[in-house]
C-alpha positions as a Markdown table, in Angstrom:
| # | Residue | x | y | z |
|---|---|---|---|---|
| 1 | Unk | 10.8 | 14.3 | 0.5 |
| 2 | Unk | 8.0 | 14.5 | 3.2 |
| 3 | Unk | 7.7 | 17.2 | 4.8 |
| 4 | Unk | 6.1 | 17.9 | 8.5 |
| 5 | Unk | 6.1 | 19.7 | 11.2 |
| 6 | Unk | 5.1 | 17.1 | 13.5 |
| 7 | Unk | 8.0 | 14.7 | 14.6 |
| 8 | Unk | 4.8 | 12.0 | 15.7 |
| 9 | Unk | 3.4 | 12.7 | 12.2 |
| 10 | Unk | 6.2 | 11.4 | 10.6 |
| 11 | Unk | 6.6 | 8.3 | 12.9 |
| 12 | Unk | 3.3 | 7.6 | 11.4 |
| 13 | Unk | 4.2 | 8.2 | 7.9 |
| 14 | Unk | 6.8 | 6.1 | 8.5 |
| 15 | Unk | 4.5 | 2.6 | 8.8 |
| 16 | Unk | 2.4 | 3.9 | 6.2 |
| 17 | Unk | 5.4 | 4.1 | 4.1 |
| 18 | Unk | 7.4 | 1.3 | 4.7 |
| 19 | Unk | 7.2 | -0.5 | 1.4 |
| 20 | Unk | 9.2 | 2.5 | 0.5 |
| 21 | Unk | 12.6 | 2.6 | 2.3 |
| 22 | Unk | 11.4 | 5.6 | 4.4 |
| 23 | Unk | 14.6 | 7.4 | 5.9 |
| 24 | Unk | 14.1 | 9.8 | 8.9 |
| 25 | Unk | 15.6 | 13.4 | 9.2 |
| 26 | Unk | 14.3 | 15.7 | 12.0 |
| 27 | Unk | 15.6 | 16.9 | 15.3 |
| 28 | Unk | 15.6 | 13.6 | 17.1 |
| 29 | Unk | 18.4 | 12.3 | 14.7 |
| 30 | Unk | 21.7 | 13.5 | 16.0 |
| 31 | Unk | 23.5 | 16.1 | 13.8 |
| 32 | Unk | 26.5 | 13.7 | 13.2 |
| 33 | Unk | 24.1 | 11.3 | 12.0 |
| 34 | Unk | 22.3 | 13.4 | 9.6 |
| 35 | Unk | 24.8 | 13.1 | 6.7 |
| 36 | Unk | 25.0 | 9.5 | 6.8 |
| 37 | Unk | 21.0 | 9.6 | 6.6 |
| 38 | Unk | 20.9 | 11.8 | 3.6 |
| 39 | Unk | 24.0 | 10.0 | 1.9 |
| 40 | Unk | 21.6 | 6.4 | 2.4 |
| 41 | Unk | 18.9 | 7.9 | 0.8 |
| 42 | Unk | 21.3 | 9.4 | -2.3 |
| 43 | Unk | 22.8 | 5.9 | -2.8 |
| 44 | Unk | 20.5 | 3.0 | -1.7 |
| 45 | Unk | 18.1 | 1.8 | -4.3 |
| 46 | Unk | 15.9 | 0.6 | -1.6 |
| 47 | Unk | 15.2 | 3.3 | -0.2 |
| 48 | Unk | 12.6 | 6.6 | -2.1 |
| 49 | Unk | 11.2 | 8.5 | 0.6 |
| 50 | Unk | 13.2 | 10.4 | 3.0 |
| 51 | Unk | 10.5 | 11.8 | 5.9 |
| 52 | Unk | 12.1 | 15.4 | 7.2 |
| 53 | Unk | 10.8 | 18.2 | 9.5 |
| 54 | Unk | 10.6 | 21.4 | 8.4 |
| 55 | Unk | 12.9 | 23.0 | 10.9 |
| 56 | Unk | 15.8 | 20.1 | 11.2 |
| 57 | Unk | 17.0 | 21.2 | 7.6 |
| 58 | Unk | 20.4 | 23.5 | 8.5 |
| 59 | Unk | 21.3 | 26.1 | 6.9 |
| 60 | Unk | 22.8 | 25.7 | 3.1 |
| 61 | Unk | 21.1 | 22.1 | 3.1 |
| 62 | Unk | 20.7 | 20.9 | -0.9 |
| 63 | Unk | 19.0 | 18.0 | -1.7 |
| 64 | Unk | 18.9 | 18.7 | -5.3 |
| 65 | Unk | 18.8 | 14.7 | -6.1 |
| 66 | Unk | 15.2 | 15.0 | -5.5 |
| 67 | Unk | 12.3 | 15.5 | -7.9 |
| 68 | Unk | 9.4 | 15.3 | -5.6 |
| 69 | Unk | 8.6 | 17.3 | -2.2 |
| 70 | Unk | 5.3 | 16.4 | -0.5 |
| 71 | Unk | 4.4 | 19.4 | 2.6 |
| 72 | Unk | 2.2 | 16.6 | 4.7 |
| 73 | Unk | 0.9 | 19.5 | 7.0 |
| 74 | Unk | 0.9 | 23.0 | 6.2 |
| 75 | Unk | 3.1 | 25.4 | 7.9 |
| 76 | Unk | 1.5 | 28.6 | 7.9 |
| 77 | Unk | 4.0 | 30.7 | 7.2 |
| 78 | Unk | 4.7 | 30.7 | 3.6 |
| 79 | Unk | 8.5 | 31.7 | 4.3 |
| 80 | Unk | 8.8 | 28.2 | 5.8 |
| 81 | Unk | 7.4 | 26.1 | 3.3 |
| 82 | Unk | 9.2 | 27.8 | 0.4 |
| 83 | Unk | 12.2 | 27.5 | 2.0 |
| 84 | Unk | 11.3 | 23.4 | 2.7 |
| 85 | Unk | 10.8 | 23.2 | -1.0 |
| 86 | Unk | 13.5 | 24.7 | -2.1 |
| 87 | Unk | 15.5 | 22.3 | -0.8 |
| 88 | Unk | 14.9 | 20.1 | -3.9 |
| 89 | Unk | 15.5 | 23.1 | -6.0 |
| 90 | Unk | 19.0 | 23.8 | -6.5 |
| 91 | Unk | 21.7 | 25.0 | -8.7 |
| 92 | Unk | 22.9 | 22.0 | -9.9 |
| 93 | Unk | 18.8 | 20.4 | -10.1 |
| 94 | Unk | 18.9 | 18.4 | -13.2 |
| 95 | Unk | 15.3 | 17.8 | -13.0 |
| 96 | Unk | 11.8 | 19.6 | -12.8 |
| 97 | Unk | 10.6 | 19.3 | -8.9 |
| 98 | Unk | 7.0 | 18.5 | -8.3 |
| 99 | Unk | 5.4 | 20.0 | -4.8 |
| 100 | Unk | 2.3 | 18.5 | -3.7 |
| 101 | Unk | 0.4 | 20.2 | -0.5 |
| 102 | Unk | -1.9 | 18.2 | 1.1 |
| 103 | Unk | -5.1 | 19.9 | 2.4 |
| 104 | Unk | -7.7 | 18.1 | 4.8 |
| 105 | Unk | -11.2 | 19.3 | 3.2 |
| 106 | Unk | -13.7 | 20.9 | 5.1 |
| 107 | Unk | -11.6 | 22.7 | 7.3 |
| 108 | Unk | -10.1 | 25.9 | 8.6 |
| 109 | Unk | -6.5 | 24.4 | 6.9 |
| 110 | Unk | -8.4 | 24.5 | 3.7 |
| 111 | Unk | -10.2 | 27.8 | 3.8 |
| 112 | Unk | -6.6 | 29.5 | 4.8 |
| 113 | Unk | -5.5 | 27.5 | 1.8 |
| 114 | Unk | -8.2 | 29.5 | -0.7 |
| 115 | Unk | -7.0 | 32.5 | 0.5 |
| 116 | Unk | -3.3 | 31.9 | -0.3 |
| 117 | Unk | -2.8 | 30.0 | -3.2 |
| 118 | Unk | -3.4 | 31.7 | -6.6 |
| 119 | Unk | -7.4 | 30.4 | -8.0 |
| 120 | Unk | -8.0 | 28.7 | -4.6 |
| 121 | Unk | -5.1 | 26.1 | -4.7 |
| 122 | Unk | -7.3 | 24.0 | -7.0 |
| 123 | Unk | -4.8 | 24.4 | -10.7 |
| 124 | Unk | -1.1 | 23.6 | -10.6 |
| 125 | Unk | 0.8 | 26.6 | -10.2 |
| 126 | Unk | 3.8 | 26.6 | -12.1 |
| 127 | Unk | 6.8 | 28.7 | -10.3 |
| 128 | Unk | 9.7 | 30.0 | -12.4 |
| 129 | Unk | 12.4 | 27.3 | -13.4 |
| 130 | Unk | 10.3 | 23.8 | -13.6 |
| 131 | Unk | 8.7 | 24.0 | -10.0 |
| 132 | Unk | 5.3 | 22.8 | -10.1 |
| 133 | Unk | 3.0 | 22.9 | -7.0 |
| 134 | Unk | -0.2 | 21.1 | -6.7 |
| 135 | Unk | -2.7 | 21.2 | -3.6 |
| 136 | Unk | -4.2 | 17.5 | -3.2 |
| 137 | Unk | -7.4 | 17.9 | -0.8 |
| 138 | Unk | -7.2 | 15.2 | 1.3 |
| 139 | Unk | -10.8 | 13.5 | 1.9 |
| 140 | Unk | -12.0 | 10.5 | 3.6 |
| 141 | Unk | -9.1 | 7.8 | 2.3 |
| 142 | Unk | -5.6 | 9.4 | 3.6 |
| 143 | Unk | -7.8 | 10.9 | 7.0 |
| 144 | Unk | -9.2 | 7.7 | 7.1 |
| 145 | Unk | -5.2 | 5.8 | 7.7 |
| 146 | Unk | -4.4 | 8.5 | 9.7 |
| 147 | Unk | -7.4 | 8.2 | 12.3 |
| 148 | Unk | -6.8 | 4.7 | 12.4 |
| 149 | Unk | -3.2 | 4.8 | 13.1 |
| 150 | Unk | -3.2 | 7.7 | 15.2 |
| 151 | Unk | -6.3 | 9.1 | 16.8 |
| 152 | Unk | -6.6 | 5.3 | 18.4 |
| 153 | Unk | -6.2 | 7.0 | 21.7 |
| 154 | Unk | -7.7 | 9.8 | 21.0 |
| 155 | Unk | -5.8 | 12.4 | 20.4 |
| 156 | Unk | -3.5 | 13.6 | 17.0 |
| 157 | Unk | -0.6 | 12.4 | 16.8 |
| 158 | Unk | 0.6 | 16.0 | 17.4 |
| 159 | Unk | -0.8 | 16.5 | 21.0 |
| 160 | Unk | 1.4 | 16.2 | 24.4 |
| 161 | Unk | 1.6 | 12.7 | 25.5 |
């Protein structure tokens, strides 16, 4: 799961990801396509990545089939993201769930990050019950994709149109 709390983001991710079957789940889906979404991603082979928004989850929403939650862009309230990553850890979670958070260096995101996450973000902190979470600072390669693909304009990807 990809997490983001940037609808536009996701679009993007969604090129970059392609070789990957991405699946999208955010508020521009409708709700009564939203199960059909999640049910592709649980049964098609072809498809890994399923790219959701941090707020189009509904209450109660279990995805418990997957091992790996990536939070793209950090929501700043740590309320959010826990709940965004719990969302691969279930009851029923067969597996250990990796959560990677991905930091741009050199950057007020980054120096918010120090303060919150235990030793500066920079070791994998292990949560209770096989949840590991692992800050990846983001350098020139990944910002390098995303100025290319997005910031053509001008602006982020974010920004009003």
């Amino acid at each position: 799961i990809v997490f983001s709390q940037w609808v536009k983001c996701l679009d993007i991710l969604k090129h970059q990801l392609k070789r990957f079957g991405p699946l999208e789940y955010h508020g521009k889906i409708p709700s009564n396509k939203r199960d059909g979404v999640l049910q592709q991603f649980k049964e098609d082979p072809s498809k890994h990545v399923i790219l959701m928004s941090y707020g189009a989850g509904s209450v109660g929403l279990n995805l418990q089939f997957c091992e790996y939650v990536f939070l793209f862009d950090r929501w700043w309230n740590p309320a959010v993201e826990d709940q965004a990553t719990d969302r691969a850890f279930r009851i029923g979670q067969k597996k250990n769930v990796f959560v990677h958070k991905f930091v741009c260096q050199g950057t007020i995101e980054e120096r918010i990050d120090m303060l919150r996450e235990p030793g500066g973000g920079e070791e994998p902190v292990t949560g209770g019950g096989g949840v590991g979470a692992f800050t990846t600072r983001v350098g020139d390669g990944v910002l390098g994709w995303v100025q290319r693909s997005a910031f053509r304009k001008g602006r982020p990807p974010w920004s009003a149109s």
